[in-house]
Amino acid sequence: MQFTNMAVAAFLTLLKIVTADSQEFGIVSIHSASAVHYLSLHDKDGLYLTSGPDSLSASVTDAGKLKFSNNKFVVIDKDGKWIEGSENDASTGFAISSGRVTYQDKENFYAVPTTNPANYVISGQDDNGAIGVALTAFLTSGSRANDFEPSAEKVSKVGSTTIDATSSGTSPDIIVPPTSTPAVTVAAISQITDGQIQATHSIQIQSENGVAKIGFPGGVGSLGMAIALLI
């Protein structure tokens, strides 16, 4: 009986590990020298890439769904755009690979302009005026989130919209942060608007085991403001 109880406990522990979600992270768009460089995701009566505080944090569930800190999920509509919805409607196929958010094994996305010039919608398709981006997953420490692949038996791509980010025949020109950054003291970024950067605080960057680490004020909400320090 004692052996059986131990076996059950071990099985439950293993099950908990197998069904765990990813780390919580902030999502920052990366495309050097563009209007969408360092933008983060916000819920402003819709899901938008934009600047400012109170950005959303996210995690990838064990079912391959992208869940936000406001308890909403990413639903990819028929046009390939990211919108918010319930868990039941959420698209599956999300993961983290090499510090980037991926969908259906693709890591290239597009920031599509809206009627508000400060807001962009994420899409898997190259709409008119769209800018190619990588969506990098950063922890509050400033390092990239660990790779995460949902449990294969829980990820179902049936019913999800499959998006080909390179359907236009061209790949987005994306420049992403290097995996190693030398130790240097730089200034924290407090505002990024149309490529303008304003420095306010001094921050120490270290490279440890090939991964850059940053300590910065403001937590995930100000995460996008510190990503510039990595490249």
XYZ file of N, CA, C and O in Angstrom, residues 26-27 40-43 50 52-57 69 220-224:
76
model
N 6.995 39.348 -21.260
C 6.486 40.466 -22.026
C 6.855 40.282 -23.484
O 7.895 39.713 -23.806
N 5.987 40.743 -24.384
C 6.231 40.615 -25.817
C 6.634 41.969 -26.383
O 5.932 42.966 -26.193
N 5.242 47.253 -27.489
C 4.738 46.131 -26.701
C 3.232 46.022 -26.887
O 2.583 46.905 -27.460
N 2.659 44.919 -26.400
C 1.235 44.663 -26.591
C 0.401 45.299 -25.488
O 0.736 45.214 -24.303
N -0.695 45.924 -25.880
C -1.606 46.586 -24.944
C -3.044 46.235 -25.284
O -3.374 45.965 -26.445
N -3.889 46.254 -24.249
C -5.329 46.092 -24.444
C -5.955 47.479 -24.383
O -6.163 48.041 -23.319
N 1.853 48.975 -29.336
C 1.974 50.416 -29.166
C 2.968 50.691 -28.049
O 3.502 49.774 -27.423
N 4.089 52.936 -24.362
C 3.442 53.377 -23.134
C 3.474 52.331 -22.042
O 3.883 51.181 -22.259
N 3.025 52.718 -20.837
C 3.023 51.796 -19.692
C 1.856 50.814 -19.771
O 1.045 50.858 -20.699
N 1.790 49.941 -18.768
C 0.679 48.992 -18.619
C 0.570 48.022 -19.797
O -0.526 47.688 -20.247
N 1.703 47.570 -20.286
C 1.665 46.568 -21.353
C 1.254 45.214 -20.777
O 1.366 44.952 -19.579
N 0.760 44.353 -21.643
C 0.319 43.027 -21.230
C 1.504 42.071 -21.108
O 2.434 42.124 -21.908
N 1.462 41.229 -20.104
C 2.380 40.096 -20.070
C 1.625 38.879 -20.600
O 0.399 38.905 -20.752
N -2.158 38.594 -19.442
C -2.359 38.889 -18.019
C -3.759 39.411 -17.722
O -4.156 39.480 -16.558
N 7.209 44.337 -15.915
C 6.818 44.014 -17.276
C 6.232 45.221 -17.972
O 6.387 45.392 -19.172
N 5.578 46.102 -17.236
C 4.948 47.263 -17.845
C 5.921 48.155 -18.566
O 5.580 48.822 -19.536
N 7.166 48.196 -18.101
C 8.167 49.038 -18.761
C 9.196 48.197 -19.503
O 10.256 48.663 -19.845
N 8.840 46.949 -19.743
C 9.787 46.026 -20.365
C 10.247 46.521 -21.716
O 11.427 46.476 -22.037
N 9.312 47.015 -22.531
C 9.671 47.449 -23.869
C 10.686 48.563 -23.859
O 11.451 48.728 -24.799
